[in-house]
């Protein structure tokens, strides 16, 4: 180990873990320091919204045990957050007063929940979900809640709605847009997805705004612009805001996320990288820049930056993919769809399976599936290889069948 400045990572989540584990796996032997604002070992967030957790023991989400960091000489500073970047001196300053110099700085600060901008949002019984601690609070509240109102029909809201249903609560999802998952899923697939949630017992109110939450200290009612809903628990998930304040204050380019180049280096200062939910980056599948909030993106970007710092640079071109488990519905997405893409909905080989193929200029660019993991995997394999798939290629066979046929043809050739 040398005594020179090494890598400092700000953030102790999925992307930060990916950076530091890749650095050491790639033979990087200078100092590695991680500042993690939360007191917990780096952990995965997806399980937090997919079951009700009431006891910390039931919530084993940490990515690796503490010994992993110790054995690799990774200086993990839990519960200490970075409050300033001194880019001129290439040093970070933490809340506890630590000043740590860096040769490379990686911002992996994630995102925070968008606050609910209505009167009463501060009442007891009103929660948002991002951390382990939030998950435990909501899980415990669900043991007694009878009337649950979920504000926001996005992934986290719908996952929590189904969790609340299994706990015996009456559940209403209130969504301002005219449909669920409007940013992430095509209108074509949203319709059957919504029907399935309603069939399971979730009441869905789209095109409905929340005006106020009311109650004497504790929430009792949600006033919407259509009706007043009884509520003893309100959970809201109305989007996330990237944590890019440190970068902005340090004078780095920021635009709803830290703006980085194709190797994920700040466009202002190439000694600084940004990865995961906080990064806005170019991607071959989109015009302009994009910011993605997914485990795949956090892991792949962290890996890319870890390898680059260790001496193997590359451009970020990973195929985006995502999953969301909403009760008995497994929604999976491969590729990036844009609102103008044409989507063809195709039934699977059993009634619960569905796929939406998204075409741009006649070429397949993304695939959404419901309860059809094999088709999702086939989509990922084919889209990753960037072999063109035309709308006509899918006028009958599934992607799974197409992938098998193409593999067989390759073997024969
Ligand atoms: C409830 C929930 C469910 C999800 N489910 C899915 C899913 O099913 N599938 C999927 O693909 N994705 C899912 N996601 C998204 C996925 O978890 C995120 O995209 C991923 O965690 C992003 O990783 P990250 O490291 O960029 O950010 P995070 O994991 O959020 O980590 C960032 C960390 O940085 C810390 N930090 C911030 N500022 C500072 C500072 N100044 N100093 C020190 N530390 C700081 C934060 O406290 C935080 O712990 C879910 C997210 C949530 C919240």
Coordinates of C-alpha atoms and ligand atoms in Angstrom, one line a residue:
X1 CA 0.0 0.0 0.0
X2 CA 1.4 3.4 -0.9
X3 CA 0.9 6.6 1.2
X4 CA -0.2 8.6 -1.8
X5 CA -3.7 10.0 -2.3
X6 CA -5.9 7.3 -3.7
X7 CA -9.6 7.0 -4.4
X8 CA -12.3 8.7 -2.3
X9 CA -15.9 7.6 -2.8
X10 CA -18.7 9.7 -1.5
X11 CA -21.8 7.6 -0.8
X12 CA -22.2 4.1 0.6
X13 CA -24.8 2.4 -1.6
X14 CA -24.9 0.0 -4.5
X15 CA -22.8 2.1 -6.9
X16 CA -20.1 3.0 -4.2
X17 CA -19.8 -0.7 -3.4
X18 CA -19.4 -1.6 -7.1
X19 CA -16.6 1.0 -7.5
X20 CA -14.5 -0.1 -4.5
X21 CA -15.0 -3.9 -5.0
X22 CA -14.0 -3.5 -8.7
X23 CA -10.9 -1.4 -7.7
X24 CA -9.6 -4.0 -5.4
X25 CA -10.5 -6.9 -7.8
X26 CA -8.6 -5.1 -10.5
X27 CA -5.4 -4.8 -8.5
X28 CA -5.7 -1.2 -7.5
X29 CA -3.5 -0.9 -4.4
X30 CA -3.5 2.8 -3.4
X31 CA -5.7 4.0 -0.5
X32 CA -9.5 3.6 -1.0
X33 CA -11.8 5.6 1.4
X34 CA -15.6 5.5 1.4
X35 CA -17.7 8.1 3.2
X36 CA -21.2 6.7 3.8
X37 CA -23.8 9.0 5.4
X38 CA -25.9 6.1 6.7
X39 CA -24.8 4.2 9.7
X40 CA -25.4 0.8 7.9
X41 CA -23.0 -1.3 5.8
X42 CA -23.7 -0.7 2.1
X43 CA -27.0 -2.4 1.2
X44 CA -29.4 -3.1 -1.6
X45 CA -32.6 -1.2 -1.7
X46 CA -35.0 -3.3 -3.9
X47 CA -36.1 -5.7 -1.0
X48 CA -37.2 -2.7 1.1
X49 CA -40.4 -2.2 -0.9
X50 CA -41.2 -5.8 -1.8
X51 CA -42.1 -7.2 1.7
X52 CA -43.2 -5.7 5.0
X53 CA -40.3 -5.7 7.4
X54 CA -40.9 -5.2 11.1
X55 CA -37.6 -6.3 12.7
X56 CA -34.0 -5.4 11.7
X57 CA -33.2 -9.2 11.9
X58 CA -35.6 -9.9 9.1
X59 CA -34.0 -7.3 6.9
X60 CA -30.6 -8.8 5.8
X61 CA -29.9 -6.5 2.9
X62 CA -26.2 -5.7 3.3
X63 CA -24.2 -6.5 0.1
X64 CA -21.2 -8.1 1.9
X65 CA -20.1 -8.4 5.6
X66 CA -17.8 -5.8 7.2
X67 CA -14.9 -8.2 6.9
X68 CA -15.0 -7.7 3.1
X69 CA -13.9 -4.1 3.5
X70 CA -11.3 -4.9 6.2
X71 CA -9.7 -7.7 4.3
X72 CA -9.3 -5.4 1.2
X73 CA -8.1 -2.4 3.2
X74 CA -11.0 -0.3 2.2
X75 CA -11.5 2.5 4.7
X76 CA -15.3 2.5 5.2
X77 CA -16.4 5.5 7.2
X78 CA -20.0 4.8 8.1
X79 CA -22.2 7.6 9.5
X80 CA -19.9 10.3 8.2
X81 CA -21.0 12.4 5.3
X82 CA -19.0 14.6 3.0
X83 CA -20.0 18.3 3.4
X84 CA -17.7 20.0 0.9
X85 CA -15.4 19.3 -2.0
X86 CA -12.3 21.4 -2.4
X87 CA -11.5 20.6 -6.0
X88 CA -8.5 23.1 -6.1
X89 CA -6.8 21.1 -3.3
X90 CA -8.3 17.8 -4.5
X91 CA -9.6 17.1 -1.0
X92 CA -13.0 16.2 0.6
X93 CA -14.2 17.6 3.9
X94 CA -16.5 15.5 6.1
X95 CA -19.1 16.5 8.8
X96 CA -16.7 15.2 11.5
X97 CA -13.9 17.4 10.2
X98 CA -11.9 14.8 8.3
X99 CA -10.0 16.1 5.3
X100 CA -9.0 13.4 2.9
X101 CA -7.0 14.1 -0.3
X102 CA -7.8 12.2 -3.5
X103 CA -6.2 11.4 -6.8
X104 CA -9.6 10.3 -8.0
X105 CA -13.0 11.2 -6.5
X106 CA -16.1 9.3 -7.2
X107 CA -19.5 10.7 -6.4
X108 CA -22.0 7.9 -5.7
X109 CA -24.5 9.9 -3.6
X110 CA -27.7 8.5 -5.0
X111 CA -31.0 10.3 -4.9
X112 CA -33.5 11.5 -2.3
X113 CA -37.2 11.3 -2.3
X114 CA -39.1 14.2 -3.8
X115 CA -41.1 15.7 -0.9
X116 CA -44.9 15.7 -1.0
X117 CA -45.8 19.4 -1.5
X118 CA -49.1 19.5 0.3
X119 CA -50.3 20.6 3.7
X120 CA -50.2 17.9 6.3
X121 CA -47.2 16.0 4.8
X122 CA -45.5 16.3 8.2
X123 CA -48.2 14.5 10.1
X124 CA -47.5 11.2 11.9
X125 CA -48.3 8.2 9.8
X126 CA -47.0 9.8 6.6
X127 CA -43.9 8.2 5.2
X128 CA -41.6 7.9 2.2
X129 CA -39.4 4.9 1.5
X130 CA -35.7 5.0 0.7
X131 CA -33.7 3.6 3.6
X132 CA -33.6 0.5 5.7
X133 CA -34.9 2.7 8.6
X134 CA -37.9 3.9 6.5
X135 CA -38.7 0.3 5.6
X136 CA -38.8 -0.8 9.2
X137 CA -41.0 2.2 10.1
X138 CA -43.4 1.4 7.3
X139 CA -43.3 -2.3 8.0
X140 CA -44.3 -1.7 11.7
X141 CA -47.0 0.7 10.7
X142 CA -48.5 -1.9 8.4
X143 CA -49.1 -4.3 11.3
X144 CA -52.0 -2.1 12.4
X145 CA -52.9 0.0 9.4
X146 CA -56.4 -0.6 8.0
X147 CA -56.7 2.1 5.4
X148 CA -53.5 2.7 3.4
X149 CA -53.3 5.5 0.8
X150 CA -50.3 5.3 -1.5
X151 CA -49.6 8.6 -3.2
X152 CA -47.8 8.0 -6.6
X153 CA -48.4 5.1 -9.0
X154 CA -44.7 4.5 -9.7
X155 CA -42.7 1.3 -9.1
X156 CA -42.2 1.8 -5.3
X157 CA -45.8 2.9 -4.8
X158 CA -47.2 -0.1 -6.6
X159 CA -44.9 -2.5 -4.8
X160 CA -45.9 -1.1 -1.5
X161 CA -49.6 -1.1 -2.4
X162 CA -49.4 -4.9 -2.9
X163 CA -47.4 -5.4 0.3
X164 CA -50.1 -3.5 2.2
X165 CA -52.8 -5.6 0.6
X166 CA -51.2 -8.8 1.8
X167 CA -51.2 -7.3 5.3
X168 CA -55.0 -7.1 5.1
X169 CA -55.3 -3.3 4.6
X170 CA -57.7 -1.5 2.2
X171 CA -55.4 0.1 -0.3
X172 CA -55.9 3.1 -2.6
X173 CA -53.3 4.3 -5.0
X174 CA -53.7 8.0 -6.0
X175 CA -51.8 9.1 -9.1
X176 CA -51.8 12.6 -10.6
X177 CA -51.1 11.4 -14.2
X178 CA -53.8 9.8 -16.3
X179 CA -52.2 6.4 -15.9
X180 CA -49.8 4.4 -13.7
X181 CA -46.1 4.2 -14.3
X182 CA -46.4 6.9 -16.9
X183 CA -42.6 7.6 -17.1
X184 CA -41.4 4.1 -17.2
X185 CA -43.9 1.7 -18.9
X186 CA -45.8 1.9 -22.2
X187 CA -49.5 2.7 -22.2
X188 CA -50.1 -0.6 -23.9
X189 CA -48.6 -2.6 -21.0
X190 CA -50.0 -0.3 -18.3
X191 CA -53.6 -1.2 -19.1
X192 CA -53.3 -4.9 -18.3
X193 CA -51.0 -4.2 -15.3
X194 CA -53.6 -1.8 -13.9
X195 CA -56.4 -4.3 -14.4
X196 CA -54.4 -6.9 -12.5
X197 CA -53.8 -4.6 -9.6
X198 CA -57.5 -3.7 -9.5
X199 CA -58.5 -7.4 -9.7
X200 CA -56.2 -8.2 -6.8
X201 CA -58.0 -5.5 -4.7
X202 CA -56.1 -2.3 -5.1
X203 CA -58.2 0.8 -5.7
X204 CA -56.5 2.9 -8.4
X205 CA -57.4 6.6 -8.8
X206 CA -55.5 8.1 -11.8
X207 CA -55.8 11.7 -12.9
X208 CA -56.3 12.6 -9.2
X209 CA -54.3 15.1 -7.2
X210 CA -53.8 15.1 -3.5
X211 CA -54.7 18.5 -1.9
X212 CA -54.0 17.9 1.7
X213 CA -53.5 15.3 4.4
X214 CA -55.5 15.9 7.5
X215 CA -55.7 14.7 11.1
X216 CA -55.1 15.9 14.7
X217 CA -51.3 15.3 14.8
X218 CA -51.8 11.9 13.1
X219 CA -53.1 11.4 9.6
X220 CA -56.7 10.4 9.3
X221 CA -57.8 11.6 5.8
X222 CA -56.4 12.3 2.4
X223 CA -58.2 15.1 0.6
X224 CA -57.9 14.6 -3.1
X225 CA -59.5 16.7 -5.8
X226 CA -62.2 14.0 -6.3
X227 CA -63.0 12.7 -2.8
X228 CA -61.8 12.4 0.8
X229 CA -60.1 9.1 1.6
X230 CA -59.8 7.6 5.1
X231 CA -56.2 6.8 5.9
X232 CA -54.3 5.7 8.9
X233 CA -51.1 5.2 6.9
X234 CA -50.0 7.3 3.9
X235 CA -46.9 6.3 1.9
X236 CA -45.8 8.5 -0.9
X237 CA -43.4 7.8 -3.8
X238 CA -43.5 10.7 -6.3
X239 CA -40.1 10.5 -7.7
X240 CA -36.5 11.1 -6.7
X241 CA -34.1 14.0 -6.9
X242 CA -30.5 13.3 -7.5
X243 CA -28.1 14.3 -4.7
X244 CA -25.9 16.6 -6.7
X245 CA -25.6 19.5 -4.3
X246 CA -22.0 18.8 -3.4
X247 CA -21.0 18.9 -7.1
X248 CA -23.0 22.0 -7.7
X249 CA -21.5 23.8 -4.8
X250 CA -18.0 22.8 -6.0
X251 CA -18.7 24.4 -9.4
X252 CA -19.1 21.1 -11.4
X253 CA -21.6 21.0 -14.2
X254 CA -25.0 19.8 -12.9
X255 CA -28.3 19.3 -14.6
X256 CA -30.7 17.2 -12.6
X257 CA -27.6 15.0 -11.8
X258 CA -23.8 15.4 -12.2
X259 CA -23.1 15.8 -15.9
X260 CA -20.5 13.3 -17.0
X261 CA -18.9 12.1 -20.3
X262 CA -19.1 8.7 -21.9
X263 CA -16.5 7.4 -19.4
X264 CA -18.5 8.9 -16.5
X265 CA -16.0 11.7 -15.8
X266 CA -17.3 15.1 -14.7
X267 CA -17.3 17.3 -17.8
X268 CA -15.8 20.0 -15.6
X269 CA -13.1 18.1 -13.8
X270 CA -11.8 14.8 -15.2
X271 CA -10.4 13.7 -11.8
X272 CA -14.0 13.4 -10.6
X273 CA -16.5 10.7 -11.7
X274 CA -20.2 10.3 -10.9
X275 CA -22.0 6.9 -10.9
X276 CA -25.5 5.5 -10.2
X277 CA -28.6 7.5 -9.5
X278 CA -26.7 10.9 -9.2
X279 CA -25.1 10.8 -12.7
X280 CA -26.4 12.3 -15.9
X281 CA -24.6 10.7 -18.8
X282 CA -24.6 10.0 -22.5
X283 CA -25.7 6.5 -23.7
X284 CA -25.7 5.1 -27.2
X285 CA -29.5 4.3 -26.9
X286 CA -30.6 7.9 -26.3
X287 CA -30.2 11.3 -27.8
X288 CA -28.7 13.8 -25.3
X289 CA -28.1 12.7 -21.7
X290 CA -30.0 10.4 -19.4
X291 CA -30.1 9.7 -15.7
X292 CA -31.1 6.2 -14.7
X293 CA -32.3 4.8 -11.3
X294 CA -31.6 1.1 -11.3
X295 CA -29.5 -1.5 -9.7
X296 CA -28.1 -2.6 -13.1
X297 CA -27.0 1.0 -13.8
X298 CA -25.4 1.5 -10.4
X299 CA -23.5 -1.8 -10.6
X300 CA -22.3 -1.4 -14.2
X301 CA -21.3 2.3 -13.8
X302 CA -19.4 1.5 -10.6
X303 CA -17.6 -1.4 -12.4
X304 CA -16.7 0.8 -15.4
X305 CA -15.2 3.6 -13.2
X306 CA -13.4 1.1 -10.9
X307 CA -11.8 -0.5 -14.0
X308 CA -11.0 2.8 -15.6
X309 CA -9.2 4.1 -12.5
X310 CA -7.3 0.7 -12.3
X311 CA -6.1 1.2 -15.9
X312 CA -8.8 -0.2 -18.3
X313 CA -10.9 2.7 -19.6
X314 CA -14.1 2.1 -21.6
X315 CA -17.3 4.0 -22.6
X316 CA -20.5 3.3 -20.8
X317 CA -22.7 1.3 -23.2
X318 CA -24.4 -1.3 -21.0
X319 CA -27.9 -2.2 -22.0
X320 CA -30.3 -0.8 -19.3
X321 CA -32.6 -3.3 -17.6
X322 CA -34.9 -3.2 -14.7
X323 CA -37.3 -5.2 -12.7
X324 CA -40.2 -4.5 -10.2
X325 CA -42.1 -7.2 -8.2
X326 CA -45.6 -6.0 -7.5
X327 CA -47.4 -8.8 -5.6
X328 CA -47.8 -11.6 -8.1
X329 CA -46.7 -9.4 -11.0
X330 CA -43.1 -9.5 -12.1
X331 CA -42.5 -6.5 -14.4
X332 CA -39.2 -6.5 -16.3
X333 CA -37.8 -4.0 -18.8
X334 CA -34.9 -4.4 -21.2
X335 CA -33.6 -1.4 -23.2
X336 CA -34.8 2.2 -23.2
X337 CA -38.1 3.1 -24.7
X338 CA -39.1 6.6 -25.7
X339 CA -42.7 7.8 -25.7
X340 CA -42.8 8.0 -29.5
X341 CA -41.8 4.3 -30.0
X342 CA -44.5 2.0 -31.4
X343 CA -45.4 -0.8 -28.9
X344 CA -46.8 -4.1 -29.9
X345 CA -48.4 -6.1 -27.1
X346 CA -48.1 -9.9 -27.5
X347 CA -49.7 -12.5 -25.2
X348 CA -47.4 -15.2 -23.8
X349 CA -47.9 -18.9 -23.8
X350 CA -49.9 -18.8 -20.6
X351 CA -52.6 -16.2 -19.6
X352 CA -50.4 -14.4 -17.0
X353 CA -47.6 -13.7 -19.4
X354 CA -47.4 -10.6 -21.7
X355 CA -44.7 -8.8 -23.6
X356 CA -44.6 -5.4 -25.1
X357 CA -42.1 -5.0 -28.0
X358 CA -41.1 -1.4 -28.6
X359 CA -40.0 -0.4 -32.1
X360 CA -38.3 2.7 -33.3
X361 CA -38.1 3.2 -37.1
X362 CA -39.1 -0.5 -37.4
X363 CA -36.2 -1.7 -35.1
X364 CA -36.7 -3.3 -31.7
X365 CA -35.3 -1.0 -29.0
X366 CA -36.9 -2.2 -25.8
X367 CA -39.0 -5.0 -24.4
X368 CA -41.4 -4.9 -21.4
X369 CA -42.6 -8.2 -19.9
X370 CA -45.1 -9.2 -17.3
X371 CA -44.5 -12.6 -15.5
X372 CA -42.3 -13.8 -18.4
X373 CA -38.6 -13.9 -17.2
X374 CA -37.5 -16.1 -20.1
X375 CA -38.6 -13.6 -22.7
X376 CA -37.0 -10.8 -20.7
X377 CA -33.7 -12.7 -20.7
X378 CA -33.9 -13.4 -24.4
X379 CA -34.6 -9.7 -25.0
X380 CA -31.5 -8.8 -23.0
X381 CA -29.3 -11.2 -24.9
X382 CA -30.5 -10.0 -28.3
X383 CA -30.5 -6.3 -27.5
X384 CA -27.0 -6.5 -25.9
X385 CA -25.6 -8.0 -29.1
X386 CA -27.0 -5.1 -31.0
X387 CA -28.1 -7.3 -33.9
X388 CA -31.0 -5.6 -35.6
X389 CA -34.4 -7.1 -34.9
X390 CA -37.1 -5.9 -37.3
X391 CA -40.8 -5.7 -36.5
X392 CA -41.3 -8.4 -39.2
X393 CA -38.9 -10.8 -37.3
X394 CA -41.4 -10.8 -34.5
X395 CA -44.6 -11.3 -36.5
X396 CA -45.2 -14.7 -34.9
X397 CA -42.2 -16.1 -32.9
X398 CA -41.3 -14.9 -29.5
X399 CA -37.9 -13.4 -28.8
X400 CA -37.0 -16.6 -27.0
X401 CA -37.7 -18.6 -30.2
X402 CA -35.9 -16.0 -32.3
X403 CA -32.8 -16.1 -30.1
X404 CA -32.8 -19.9 -30.3
X405 CA -33.1 -19.8 -34.1
X406 CA -30.3 -17.3 -34.4
X407 CA -28.0 -19.3 -32.1
X408 CA -28.7 -22.5 -34.1
X409 CA -27.9 -20.6 -37.4
X410 CA -24.6 -19.4 -35.9
X411 CA -23.7 -22.9 -34.9
X412 CA -24.5 -24.2 -38.4
X413 CA -22.5 -21.3 -40.1
Ligands
LIG1 C1 -37.4 1.2 -2.1 C2 -36.6 1.1 -3.3 C3 -36.8 0.0 -4.2 C4 -36.1 -0.2 -5.3 N1 -36.3 -1.3 -6.1 C5 -35.6 -1.4 -7.3 C6 -35.8 -2.6 -8.1 O1 -36.6 -3.4 -7.9 N2 -35.0 -2.7 -9.2 C7 -34.0 -1.8 -9.5 O2 -33.3 -2.0 -10.5 N3 -33.8 -0.7 -8.8 C8 -34.6 -0.5 -7.7 N4 -34.4 0.6 -6.9 C9 -33.4 1.6 -7.3 C10 -32.0 1.2 -6.9 O3 -32.0 0.8 -5.5 C11 -31.1 2.4 -7.0 O4 -31.1 2.8 -8.4 C12 -29.7 2.1 -6.5 O5 -29.7 1.9 -5.1 C13 -28.8 3.3 -6.8 O6 -27.5 3.1 -6.2 P1 -26.6 4.4 -5.8 O7 -25.4 3.8 -5.2 O8 -26.5 5.3 -6.9 O9 -27.5 5.1 -4.7 P2 -27.9 4.6 -3.3 O10 -28.1 3.2 -3.2 O11 -29.1 5.5 -2.9 O12 -26.7 5.1 -2.3 C14 -26.3 6.4 -2.1 C15 -25.8 6.5 -0.7 O13 -25.0 7.7 -0.7 C16 -25.2 8.3 0.6 N5 -24.8 9.7 0.6 C17 -25.4 10.7 -0.1 N6 -24.8 11.9 0.1 C18 -23.7 11.6 0.8 C19 -22.6 12.4 1.3 N7 -22.5 13.7 1.1 N8 -21.6 11.8 2.1 C20 -21.7 10.5 2.3 N9 -22.7 9.7 1.8 C21 -23.7 10.2 1.1 C22 -26.7 8.1 0.8 O14 -27.0 8.2 2.2 C23 -26.9 6.7 0.3 O15 -26.7 5.7 1.3 C24 -35.1 0.8 -5.7 C25 -34.9 1.9 -4.9 C26 -35.6 2.1 -3.7 C27 -35.4 3.3 -2.8

